[in-house]
Amino acid sequence: MKYTELSPAALQAEYEKVLAEYEGWKAKGLKLNMARGKPSRQQLDLSNGLLTVLSDGAECVDEGIDARNYGELTGLPCARRYFADVLGCRPSQVFAGGSASLTLMYDTVSKAMTHGLLHSERPWCREEGLKWLCPSPGYDRHFKISESFGFELVTVPMTPDGPDMDLVEELIRDPKVKGMWNVPKYSNPDGIIYSDETIRRLAAMKPAAPDFLMIWDNAYCVHEFDGDFVPFADILGLCEQYGNADMVVEYASTSKITLPGAGIACFACSEANMKYLTDLMGIQMISYDKINQLRHVRFLKDRAHTLELMKQHAAIMKPKFDMVAGTLEREIAPLGLAEWNRPKGGYFISVNTLPGLARRTVQLVKEAGVVMTGAGATFPYGKDPLDRNIRFAPSLPPVEELEQAVAVFCCSLKLAALEQLKK
Amino acid sequence: MKYTELSPAALQAEYEKVLAEYEGWKAKGLKLNMARGKPSRQQLDLSNGLLTVLSDGAECVDEGIDARNYGELTGLPCARRYFADVLGCRPSQVFAGGSASLTLMYDTVSKAMTHGLLHSERPWCREEGLKWLCPSPGYDRHFKISESFGFELVTVPMTPDGPDMDLVEELIRDPKVKGMWNVPKYSNPDGIIYSDETIRRLAAMKPAAPDFLMIWDNAYCVHEFDGDFVPFADILGLCEQYGNADMVVEYASTSKITLPGAGIACFACSEANMKYLTDLMGIQMISYDKINQLRHVRFLKDRAHTLELMKQHAAIMKPKFDMVAGTLEREIAPLGLAEWNRPKGGYFISVNTLPGLARRTVQLVKEAGVVMTGAGATFPYGKDPLDRNIRFAPSLPPVEELEQAVAVFCCSLKLAALEQLKK
């Protein structure tokens, strides 16, 4: 029976029962972590072969390039081809970089600030009152980047098809709106795949700002944990088709394919953007680590072979996601306290509680020894207007720890709801 | 006999002889490269052990940290200790990064532009007419960074003891002067080691700008190729002593210790700067590649062990430097056409010709199939006021190629001098 339909007496009884259960959890002194989308040790072990795939100097020479030495700003040709194969674009559109796509995104925004982008009239730091579109709930680290550079963050609600496009098309008529975050496949944290129509409308946008930057963070491009690979559009080709070739920069990495602490990342963009950006990047670096690029190409080979590895990740990930969703279904659904998606890929389950319960729930969870992503983190400025979104990141803990963590969560959510309903 | 003392007839005879010799070189169709300080293949092979030093997952866990996963923004503790040992500072002052110290320098300046430094009143992009001190001849990539961000580059002449400190102390009284490049040991290209007194005066500077940034690029800190390791001052401690703890950021890397394309780099600064900078860098990244940090610590161990490896580099480098210097001594010195230093470390020999000969010499060299660093590159804006500095980078070519390249250089310099004297 739903909590909202309980009588005051029944509420009080349930409260006492749940409180006792919560105190029991607290007494266990747990130390569990479901805060971030970190792969588990089992998943890391899938890429141990990466460590030995290059074992002598001669193997480090590829197509006449000694990957050990200086040179090749845009990355090894084989690494550019690898990412082009994964993303479905041209190798000439790919810049193969270091271990973090987040850094590549930050650097693109930073260069827009200090130098401007290809179609900028001036560096962005010479303009006032700039704004950035943030589909929400979204990725806290994205929002922090735009916040750090002083943009006003504009929340765009997510729908089951992706960002609310009517609103986006309205907002981009403001020339102060300079950019937009997107995680188009298995969005963080909702796990939504943008619909074809949403992607088409995004590619066809006509922003007032001539140097509008659509960031396309394809973080989970091959990251199905349930079922087969879901193909996705080549956003570069699509934007080109709508006369917007230079509006988009796409990002991806192997952080959740091989090793988060030692993967390789890339960005992909029009050849005109590539020329503009690499002219600037040539001042900043000689090249990123090319040995690690070569290791990855030798180990991952191509998209088809990468998808085989992703099946092994899926075998580890799926039971964890099933367990979380199953427990919520059993413990929370009948009480009418929250809703959630059941994504087939990505790293998160996004739970929306009744309004006003998220912050208190995460606090209770924390006091019982379980760290989750901070409530509100998935919204601009860390402020969830309805205080209802909580991000589950079930990948890191072993299943037995996860079971405890989810039980603590269910108990805490119930307690938070009862505290509120009793008032 | 010196060319400047030859009679017109003797000049003409010499010109005809040298021209014929030059045409002979040209006819050979050489393709040689002495342009950049790239280690040779033999040197790269010294670090092949790096490729296999971590061979399974269990070895990637260090002090309880799994280097394969996310985390540890400031780098693995063991990597911070390694660089602290090399530089003579505290591990808490070290940020262990990715493969390029150049990128770390660029990023520090970039953050000063967009966010300001610890003692800035505002981001530098909000100020006009900023200036940067460039000891010259110096490193072209340094100068390009300040030029790219729009600083006015102020040339400070190098003396045998380092930058002209009387001038520096005068220039920093201008609050628009925001920073200064330094390669304190085996300066690029002169190979000068700053004297103790120069270093003391730099550490004791009282710049008018509260957020003056002294960049201390210790690129060649352990890079002797002739004789034993030359100890150097801990610039962080020295600045601290003079009440300037936050004025300096030091940089170093293993690019020329292990692999230029896949080394590790660091910056080192006061703990107050570290807090300020890592707060900003935490927006840009989760961490740099920690597996490569761990590889390096396991392979290089500490400064003492690193110095053993540097002796092996020296055995490869010294014959090349000896050959260049010896040939210049034999071919050029008697003619009075140029002067040069004989450094005991670093990667370059800096040749100063009679005024007005550098550009023409490098052009002739190029037309005969030998690529050298462009004349002027060692000065701000690529403009050598006396057109006399030429940088030799003898590390990459095998000795037999280098012999030809230096012969071409000597012939070209003679020809350039004779062309000028005949006028």
JSON list of C-alpha atoms in Angstrom, two decimals, chain A residues 37-41 44-46 48 50-52 54-58 60-61 66-71 99-100 102-104 106-107 110-111 113-115 125-128 139 141 144-146 148-149 253 255-256 258-263 280 282-292 295 396, chain B residues 37-41 44-45 48 50-52 54-58 60-61 66-71 99-100 102-104 106-107 110-111 113-115 125-128 139 141 144-146 148-149 253 255-256 258-263 280-292 295 396:
[
{"chain": "A", "resi": 37, "resn": "GLY", "atom": "CA", "xyz": [30.72, 5.37, -12.23]},
{"chain": "A", "resi": 38, "resn": "LYS", "atom": "CA", "xyz": [33.91, 3.46, -11.52]},
{"chain": "A", "resi": 39, "resn": "PRO", "atom": "CA", "xyz": [34.38, 0.05, -13.13]},
{"chain": "A", "resi": 40, "resn": "SER", "atom": "CA", "xyz": [34.97, -2.84, -10.76]},
{"chain": "A", "resi": 41, "resn": "ARG", "atom": "CA", "xyz": [38.26, -4.66, -10.34]},
{"chain": "A", "resi": 44, "resn": "LEU", "atom": "CA", "xyz": [39.73, -3.79, -15.01]},
{"chain": "A", "resi": 45, "resn": "ASP", "atom": "CA", "xyz": [41.16, -7.31, -15.18]},
{"chain": "A", "resi": 46, "resn": "LEU", "atom": "CA", "xyz": [39.53, -7.75, -18.61]},
{"chain": "A", "resi": 48, "resn": "ASN", "atom": "CA", "xyz": [45.26, -6.83, -18.36]},
{"chain": "A", "resi": 50, "resn": "LEU", "atom": "CA", "xyz": [46.84, -4.14, -22.58]},
{"chain": "A", "resi": 51, "resn": "LEU", "atom": "CA", "xyz": [49.80, -4.07, -20.22]},
{"chain": "A", "resi": 52, "resn": "THR", "atom": "CA", "xyz": [51.90, -6.46, -22.28]},
{"chain": "A", "resi": 54, "resn": "LEU", "atom": "CA", "xyz": [53.76, -3.83, -26.62]},
{"chain": "A", "resi": 55, "resn": "SER", "atom": "CA", "xyz": [56.79, -5.54, -25.19]},
{"chain": "A", "resi": 56, "resn": "ASP", "atom": "CA", "xyz": [59.80, -4.31, -27.14]},
{"chain": "A", "resi": 57, "resn": "GLY", "atom": "CA", "xyz": [61.04, -1.26, -28.96]},
{"chain": "A", "resi": 58, "resn": "ALA", "atom": "CA", "xyz": [60.56, -2.62, -32.47]},
{"chain": "A", "resi": 60, "resn": "CYS", "atom": "CA", "xyz": [56.52, 0.57, -31.02]},
{"chain": "A", "resi": 61, "resn": "VAL", "atom": "CA", "xyz": [57.11, 1.53, -34.64]},
{"chain": "A", "resi": 66, "resn": "ASP", "atom": "CA", "xyz": [58.28, 5.51, -33.77]},
{"chain": "A", "resi": 67, "resn": "ALA", "atom": "CA", "xyz": [55.54, 6.06, -31.18]},
{"chain": "A", "resi": 68, "resn": "ARG", "atom": "CA", "xyz": [58.21, 6.46, -28.50]},
{"chain": "A", "resi": 69, "resn": "ASN", "atom": "CA", "xyz": [59.54, 9.71, -29.91]},
{"chain": "A", "resi": 70, "resn": "TYR", "atom": "CA", "xyz": [58.16, 13.25, -30.32]},
{"chain": "A", "resi": 71, "resn": "GLY", "atom": "CA", "xyz": [55.70, 14.12, -33.06]},
{"chain": "A", "resi": 99, "resn": "SER", "atom": "CA", "xyz": [43.66, 9.46, -21.08]},
{"chain": "A", "resi": 100, "resn": "ALA", "atom": "CA", "xyz": [40.68, 11.75, -20.51]},
{"chain": "A", "resi": 102, "resn": "LEU", "atom": "CA", "xyz": [36.86, 15.35, -19.92]},
{"chain": "A", "resi": 103, "resn": "THR", "atom": "CA", "xyz": [40.16, 17.18, -20.31]},
{"chain": "A", "resi": 104, "resn": "LEU", "atom": "CA", "xyz": [39.65, 17.49, -24.06]},
{"chain": "A", "resi": 106, "resn": "TYR", "atom": "CA", "xyz": [37.54, 21.41, -20.85]},
{"chain": "A", "resi": 107, "resn": "ASP", "atom": "CA", "xyz": [40.34, 22.42, -23.20]},
{"chain": "A", "resi": 110, "resn": "SER", "atom": "CA", "xyz": [39.06, 26.97, -22.42]},
{"chain": "A", "resi": 111, "resn": "LYS", "atom": "CA", "xyz": [40.37, 27.76, -25.93]},
{"chain": "A", "resi": 113, "resn": "MET", "atom": "CA", "xyz": [37.48, 31.55, -23.79]},
{"chain": "A", "resi": 114, "resn": "THR", "atom": "CA", "xyz": [41.07, 32.58, -24.51]},
{"chain": "A", "resi": 115, "resn": "HIS", "atom": "CA", "xyz": [41.19, 32.48, -28.32]},
{"chain": "A", "resi": 125, "resn": "CYS", "atom": "CA", "xyz": [36.39, 36.05, -22.34]},
{"chain": "A", "resi": 126, "resn": "ARG", "atom": "CA", "xyz": [35.78, 39.39, -24.10]},
{"chain": "A", "resi": 127, "resn": "GLU", "atom": "CA", "xyz": [32.00, 38.88, -23.93]},
{"chain": "A", "resi": 128, "resn": "GLU", "atom": "CA", "xyz": [29.67, 39.31, -20.96]},
{"chain": "A", "resi": 139, "resn": "TYR", "atom": "CA", "xyz": [26.62, 14.97, -15.62]},
{"chain": "A", "resi": 141, "resn": "ARG", "atom": "CA", "xyz": [31.44, 17.35, -14.16]},
{"chain": "A", "resi": 144, "resn": "LYS", "atom": "CA", "xyz": [31.15, 22.27, -13.28]},
{"chain": "A", "resi": 145, "resn": "ILE", "atom": "CA", "xyz": [33.18, 23.09, -16.39]},
{"chain": "A", "resi": 146, "resn": "SER", "atom": "CA", "xyz": [30.70, 25.68, -17.65]},
{"chain": "A", "resi": 148, "resn": "SER", "atom": "CA", "xyz": [33.97, 27.36, -13.64]},
{"chain": "A", "resi": 149, "resn": "PHE", "atom": "CA", "xyz": [34.27, 29.49, -16.80]},
{"chain": "A", "resi": 253, "resn": "SER", "atom": "CA", "xyz": [37.25, 7.53, -24.66]},
{"chain": "A", "resi": 255, "resn": "SER", "atom": "CA", "xyz": [37.97, 4.87, -19.96]},
{"chain": "A", "resi": 256, "resn": "LYS", "atom": "CA", "xyz": [35.13, 2.37, -19.51]},
{"chain": "A", "resi": 258, "resn": "THR", "atom": "CA", "xyz": [39.87, -0.59, -20.97]},
{"chain": "A", "resi": 259, "resn": "LEU", "atom": "CA", "xyz": [41.19, 1.39, -17.96]},
{"chain": "A", "resi": 260, "resn": "PRO", "atom": "CA", "xyz": [39.70, 4.60, -16.51]},
{"chain": "A", "resi": 261, "resn": "GLY", "atom": "CA", "xyz": [43.08, 5.59, -15.13]},
{"chain": "A", "resi": 262, "resn": "ALA", "atom": "CA", "xyz": [45.02, 4.87, -18.31]},
{"chain": "A", "resi": 263, "resn": "GLY", "atom": "CA", "xyz": [42.79, 4.80, -21.37]},
{"chain": "A", "resi": 280, "resn": "LEU", "atom": "CA", "xyz": [46.04, 26.19, -31.23]},
{"chain": "A", "resi": 282, "resn": "GLY", "atom": "CA", "xyz": [50.27, 22.78, -31.38]},
{"chain": "A", "resi": 283, "resn": "ILE", "atom": "CA", "xyz": [51.22, 25.57, -28.98]},
{"chain": "A", "resi": 284, "resn": "GLN", "atom": "CA", "xyz": [50.12, 23.49, -25.99]},
{"chain": "A", "resi": 285, "resn": "MET", "atom": "CA", "xyz": [51.74, 20.16, -26.79]},
{"chain": "A", "resi": 286, "resn": "ILE", "atom": "CA", "xyz": [53.90, 18.14, -29.14]},
{"chain": "A", "resi": 287, "resn": "SER", "atom": "CA", "xyz": [51.56, 15.15, -28.86]},
{"chain": "A", "resi": 288, "resn": "TYR", "atom": "CA", "xyz": [49.71, 13.08, -26.31]},
{"chain": "A", "resi": 289, "resn": "ASP", "atom": "CA", "xyz": [51.10, 9.68, -25.25]},
{"chain": "A", "resi": 290, "resn": "LYS", "atom": "CA", "xyz": [51.37, 7.74, -28.50]},
{"chain": "A", "resi": 291, "resn": "ILE", "atom": "CA", "xyz": [52.60, 4.49, -26.96]},
{"chain": "A", "resi": 292, "resn": "ASN", "atom": "CA", "xyz": [49.34, 4.18, -25.08]},
{"chain": "A", "resi": 295, "resn": "ARG", "atom": "CA", "xyz": [48.77, -0.27, -27.09]},
{"chain": "A", "resi": 396, "resn": "LEU", "atom": "CA", "xyz": [32.13, -0.63, -8.47]},
{"chain": "B", "resi": 37, "resn": "GLY", "atom": "CA", "xyz": [65.98, 17.95, -29.61]},
{"chain": "B", "resi": 38, "resn": "LYS", "atom": "CA", "xyz": [64.75, 14.46, -30.34]},
{"chain": "B", "resi": 39, "resn": "PRO", "atom": "CA", "xyz": [66.54, 11.53, -28.71]},
{"chain": "B", "resi": 40, "resn": "SER", "atom": "CA", "xyz": [67.92, 8.92, -31.08]},
{"chain": "B", "resi": 41, "resn": "ARG", "atom": "CA", "xyz": [66.55, 5.43, -31.49]},
{"chain": "B", "resi": 44, "resn": "LEU", "atom": "CA", "xyz": [64.83, 5.16, -26.82]},
{"chain": "B", "resi": 45, "resn": "ASP", "atom": "CA", "xyz": [65.96, 1.56, -26.64]},
{"chain": "B", "resi": 48, "resn": "ASN", "atom": "CA", "xyz": [62.47, -0.67, -23.46]},
{"chain": "B", "resi": 50, "resn": "LEU", "atom": "CA", "xyz": [59.54, 0.42, -19.25]},
{"chain": "B", "resi": 51, "resn": "LEU", "atom": "CA", "xyz": [57.20, -1.41, -21.63]},
{"chain": "B", "resi": 52, "resn": "THR", "atom": "CA", "xyz": [57.09, -4.58, -19.55]},
{"chain": "B", "resi": 54, "resn": "LEU", "atom": "CA", "xyz": [53.99, -3.72, -15.20]},
{"chain": "B", "resi": 55, "resn": "SER", "atom": "CA", "xyz": [52.76, -6.97, -16.63]},
{"chain": "B", "resi": 56, "resn": "ASP", "atom": "CA", "xyz": [49.64, -7.91, -14.69]},
{"chain": "B", "resi": 57, "resn": "GLY", "atom": "CA", "xyz": [46.75, -6.33, -12.85]},
{"chain": "B", "resi": 58, "resn": "ALA", "atom": "CA", "xyz": [47.98, -7.07, -9.34]},
{"chain": "B", "resi": 60, "resn": "CYS", "atom": "CA", "xyz": [49.08, -2.05, -10.82]},
{"chain": "B", "resi": 61, "resn": "VAL", "atom": "CA", "xyz": [48.01, -1.67, -7.20]},
{"chain": "B", "resi": 66, "resn": "ASP", "atom": "CA", "xyz": [44.59, 0.68, -8.09]},
{"chain": "B", "resi": 67, "resn": "ALA", "atom": "CA", "xyz": [46.35, 2.82, -10.68]},
{"chain": "B", "resi": 68, "resn": "ARG", "atom": "CA", "xyz": [44.05, 1.41, -13.36]},
{"chain": "B", "resi": 69, "resn": "ASN", "atom": "CA", "xyz": [40.95, 3.11, -11.97]},
{"chain": "B", "resi": 70, "resn": "TYR", "atom": "CA", "xyz": [39.77, 6.71, -11.57]},
{"chain": "B", "resi": 71, "resn": "GLY", "atom": "CA", "xyz": [41.10, 8.95, -8.82]},
{"chain": "B", "resi": 99, "resn": "SER", "atom": "CA", "xyz": [53.39, 12.94, -20.81]},
{"chain": "B", "resi": 100, "resn": "ALA", "atom": "CA", "xyz": [54.25, 16.61, -21.39]},
{"chain": "B", "resi": 102, "resn": "LEU", "atom": "CA", "xyz": [54.94, 21.82, -21.99]},
{"chain": "B", "resi": 103, "resn": "THR", "atom": "CA", "xyz": [51.22, 21.13, -21.63]},
{"chain": "B", "resi": 104, "resn": "LEU", "atom": "CA", "xyz": [51.41, 21.71, -17.86]},
{"chain": "B", "resi": 106, "resn": "TYR", "atom": "CA", "xyz": [50.56, 26.08, -21.10]},
{"chain": "B", "resi": 107, "resn": "ASP", "atom": "CA", "xyz": [47.75, 25.09, -18.75]},
{"chain": "B", "resi": 110, "resn": "SER", "atom": "CA", "xyz": [45.86, 29.40, -19.54]},
{"chain": "B", "resi": 111, "resn": "LYS", "atom": "CA", "xyz": [44.34, 29.19, -16.05]},
{"chain": "B", "resi": 113, "resn": "MET", "atom": "CA", "xyz": [44.17, 33.97, -18.20]},
{"chain": "B", "resi": 114, "resn": "THR", "atom": "CA", "xyz": [40.74, 32.47, -17.47]},
{"chain": "B", "resi": 115, "resn": "HIS", "atom": "CA", "xyz": [40.72, 32.32, -13.67]},
{"chain": "B", "resi": 125, "resn": "CYS", "atom": "CA", "xyz": [42.13, 38.11, -19.68]},
{"chain": "B", "resi": 126, "resn": "ARG", "atom": "CA", "xyz": [40.51, 41.09, -17.93]},
{"chain": "B", "resi": 127, "resn": "GLU", "atom": "CA", "xyz": [43.75, 43.08, -18.08]},
{"chain": "B", "resi": 128, "resn": "GLU", "atom": "CA", "xyz": [45.29, 44.88, -21.05]},
{"chain": "B", "resi": 139, "resn": "TYR", "atom": "CA", "xyz": [63.10, 27.99, -26.28]},
{"chain": "B", "resi": 141, "resn": "ARG", "atom": "CA", "xyz": [57.88, 26.77, -27.77]},
{"chain": "B", "resi": 144, "resn": "LYS", "atom": "CA", "xyz": [54.98, 30.75, -28.66]},
{"chain": "B", "resi": 145, "resn": "ILE", "atom": "CA", "xyz": [52.89, 30.11, -25.57]},
{"chain": "B", "resi": 146, "resn": "SER", "atom": "CA", "xyz": [53.14, 33.69, -24.30]},
{"chain": "B", "resi": 148, "resn": "SER", "atom": "CA", "xyz": [49.57, 32.89, -28.33]},
{"chain": "B", "resi": 149, "resn": "PHE", "atom": "CA", "xyz": [47.98, 34.36, -25.19]},
{"chain": "B", "resi": 253, "resn": "SER", "atom": "CA", "xyz": [59.58, 15.53, -17.23]},
{"chain": "B", "resi": 255, "resn": "SER", "atom": "CA", "xyz": [60.70, 12.99, -21.91]},
{"chain": "B", "resi": 256, "resn": "LYS", "atom": "CA", "xyz": [64.47, 12.86, -22.35]},
{"chain": "B", "resi": 258, "resn": "THR", "atom": "CA", "xyz": [62.70, 7.57, -20.88]},
{"chain": "B", "resi": 259, "resn": "LEU", "atom": "CA", "xyz": [60.44, 8.26, -23.90]},
{"chain": "B", "resi": 260, "resn": "PRO", "atom": "CA", "xyz": [59.55, 11.69, -25.37]},
{"chain": "B", "resi": 261, "resn": "GLY", "atom": "CA", "xyz": [56.29, 10.29, -26.76]},
{"chain": "B", "resi": 262, "resn": "ALA", "atom": "CA", "xyz": [55.24, 8.52, -23.56]},
{"chain": "B", "resi": 263, "resn": "GLY", "atom": "CA", "xyz": [57.02, 9.89, -20.49]},
{"chain": "B", "resi": 280, "resn": "LEU", "atom": "CA", "xyz": [40.93, 24.42, -10.73]},
{"chain": "B", "resi": 281, "resn": "MET", "atom": "CA", "xyz": [42.43, 21.27, -12.24]},
{"chain": "B", "resi": 282, "resn": "GLY", "atom": "CA", "xyz": [39.83, 19.09, -10.55]},
{"chain": "B", "resi": 283, "resn": "ILE", "atom": "CA", "xyz": [37.34, 20.64, -12.97]},
{"chain": "B", "resi": 284, "resn": "GLN", "atom": "CA", "xyz": [39.51, 19.73, -15.95]},
{"chain": "B", "resi": 285, "resn": "MET", "atom": "CA", "xyz": [40.35, 16.13, -15.13]},
{"chain": "B", "resi": 286, "resn": "ILE", "atom": "CA", "xyz": [39.98, 13.19, -12.77]},
{"chain": "B", "resi": 287, "resn": "SER", "atom": "CA", "xyz": [43.68, 12.35, -13.03]},
{"chain": "B", "resi": 288, "resn": "TYR", "atom": "CA", "xyz": [46.42, 11.93, -15.58]},
{"chain": "B", "resi": 289, "resn": "ASP", "atom": "CA", "xyz": [47.49, 8.41, -16.62]},
{"chain": "B", "resi": 290, "resn": "LYS", "atom": "CA", "xyz": [48.51, 6.72, -13.37]},
{"chain": "B", "resi": 291, "resn": "ILE", "atom": "CA", "xyz": [49.63, 3.44, -14.90]},
{"chain": "B", "resi": 292, "resn": "ASN", "atom": "CA", "xyz": [52.33, 5.27, -16.79]},
{"chain": "B", "resi": 295, "resn": "ARG", "atom": "CA", "xyz": [55.60, 2.21, -14.76]},
{"chain": "B", "resi": 396, "resn": "LEU", "atom": "CA", "xyz": [68.74, 12.41, -33.38]}
]
